[in-house]
Short mmCIF file of C-alpha atoms in Angstrom, two decimals:
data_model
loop_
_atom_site.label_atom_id
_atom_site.label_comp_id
_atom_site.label_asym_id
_atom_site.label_seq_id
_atom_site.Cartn_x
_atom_site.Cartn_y
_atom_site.Cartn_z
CA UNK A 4 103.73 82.46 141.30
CA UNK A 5 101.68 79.29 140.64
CA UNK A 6 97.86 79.25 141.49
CA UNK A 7 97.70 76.60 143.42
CA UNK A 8 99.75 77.83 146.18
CA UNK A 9 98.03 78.04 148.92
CA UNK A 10 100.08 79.97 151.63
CA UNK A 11 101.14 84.05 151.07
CA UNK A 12 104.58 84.10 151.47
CA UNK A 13 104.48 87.86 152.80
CA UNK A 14 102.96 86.99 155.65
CA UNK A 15 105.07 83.38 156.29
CA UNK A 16 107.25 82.78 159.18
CA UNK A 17 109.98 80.33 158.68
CA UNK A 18 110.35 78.20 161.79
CA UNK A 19 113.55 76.03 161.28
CA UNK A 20 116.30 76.13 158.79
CA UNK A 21 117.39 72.29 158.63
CA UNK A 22 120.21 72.38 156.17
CA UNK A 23 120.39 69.67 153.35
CA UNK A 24 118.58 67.15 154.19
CA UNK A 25 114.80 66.62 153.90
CA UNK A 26 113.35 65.79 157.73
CA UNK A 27 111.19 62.47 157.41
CA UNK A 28 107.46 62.64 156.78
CA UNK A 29 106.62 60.95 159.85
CA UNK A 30 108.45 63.74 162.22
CA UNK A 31 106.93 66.44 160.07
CA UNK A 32 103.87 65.22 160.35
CA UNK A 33 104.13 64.57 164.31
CA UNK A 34 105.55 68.46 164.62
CA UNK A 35 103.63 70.10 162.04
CA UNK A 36 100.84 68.09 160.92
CA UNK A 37 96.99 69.22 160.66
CA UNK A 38 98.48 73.42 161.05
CA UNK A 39 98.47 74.36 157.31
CA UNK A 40 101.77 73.88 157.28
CA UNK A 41 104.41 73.65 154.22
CA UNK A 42 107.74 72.83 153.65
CA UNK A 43 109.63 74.95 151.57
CA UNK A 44 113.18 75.50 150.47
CA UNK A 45 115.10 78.67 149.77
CA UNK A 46 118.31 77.56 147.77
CA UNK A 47 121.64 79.39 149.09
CA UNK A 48 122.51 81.47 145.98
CA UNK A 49 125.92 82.89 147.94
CA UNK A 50 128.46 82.20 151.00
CA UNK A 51 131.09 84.46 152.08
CA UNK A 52 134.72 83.12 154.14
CA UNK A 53 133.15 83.64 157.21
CA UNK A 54 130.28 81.52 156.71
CA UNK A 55 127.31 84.25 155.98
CA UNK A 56 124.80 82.91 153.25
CA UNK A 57 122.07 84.55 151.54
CA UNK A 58 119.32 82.62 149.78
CA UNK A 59 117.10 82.78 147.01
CA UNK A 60 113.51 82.71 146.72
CA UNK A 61 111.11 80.21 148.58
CA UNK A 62 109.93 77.01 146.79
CA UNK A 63 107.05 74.97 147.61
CA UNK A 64 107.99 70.97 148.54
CA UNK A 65 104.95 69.99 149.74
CA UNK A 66 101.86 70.61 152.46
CA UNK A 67 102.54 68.87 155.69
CA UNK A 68 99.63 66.69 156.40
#
């Protein structure tokens, strides 16, 4: 993982799943400005017919400030 991450992802806790695309800074900021708060992504690596998905790995977009 890259150094200069600065949140453990063990101990994380994902708060909304928005789909594909990015919320605005502005509402971000309102919501979840000044915690220490990031937005991430996870990319969906698989879906099955009924609409279950599984994703990959958590990636760093950028701190919420």
């Amino acid at each position: 993982m890259d150094g200069r991450v600065q949140y453990d992802p063990e101990r994380s806790t994902v708060f909304e799943a928005l789909g594909q695309k990015e919320p605005s800074k502005k509402a971000l900021k309102r919501d979840w400005g000044d915690m220490g708060a990031f937005l991430v992504r996870a990319p969906v690596t698989s879906e099955d017919a009924s609409g279950n998905s599984q994703c990959g790995d958590f990636e760093v977009v950028r701190e919420i400030q």
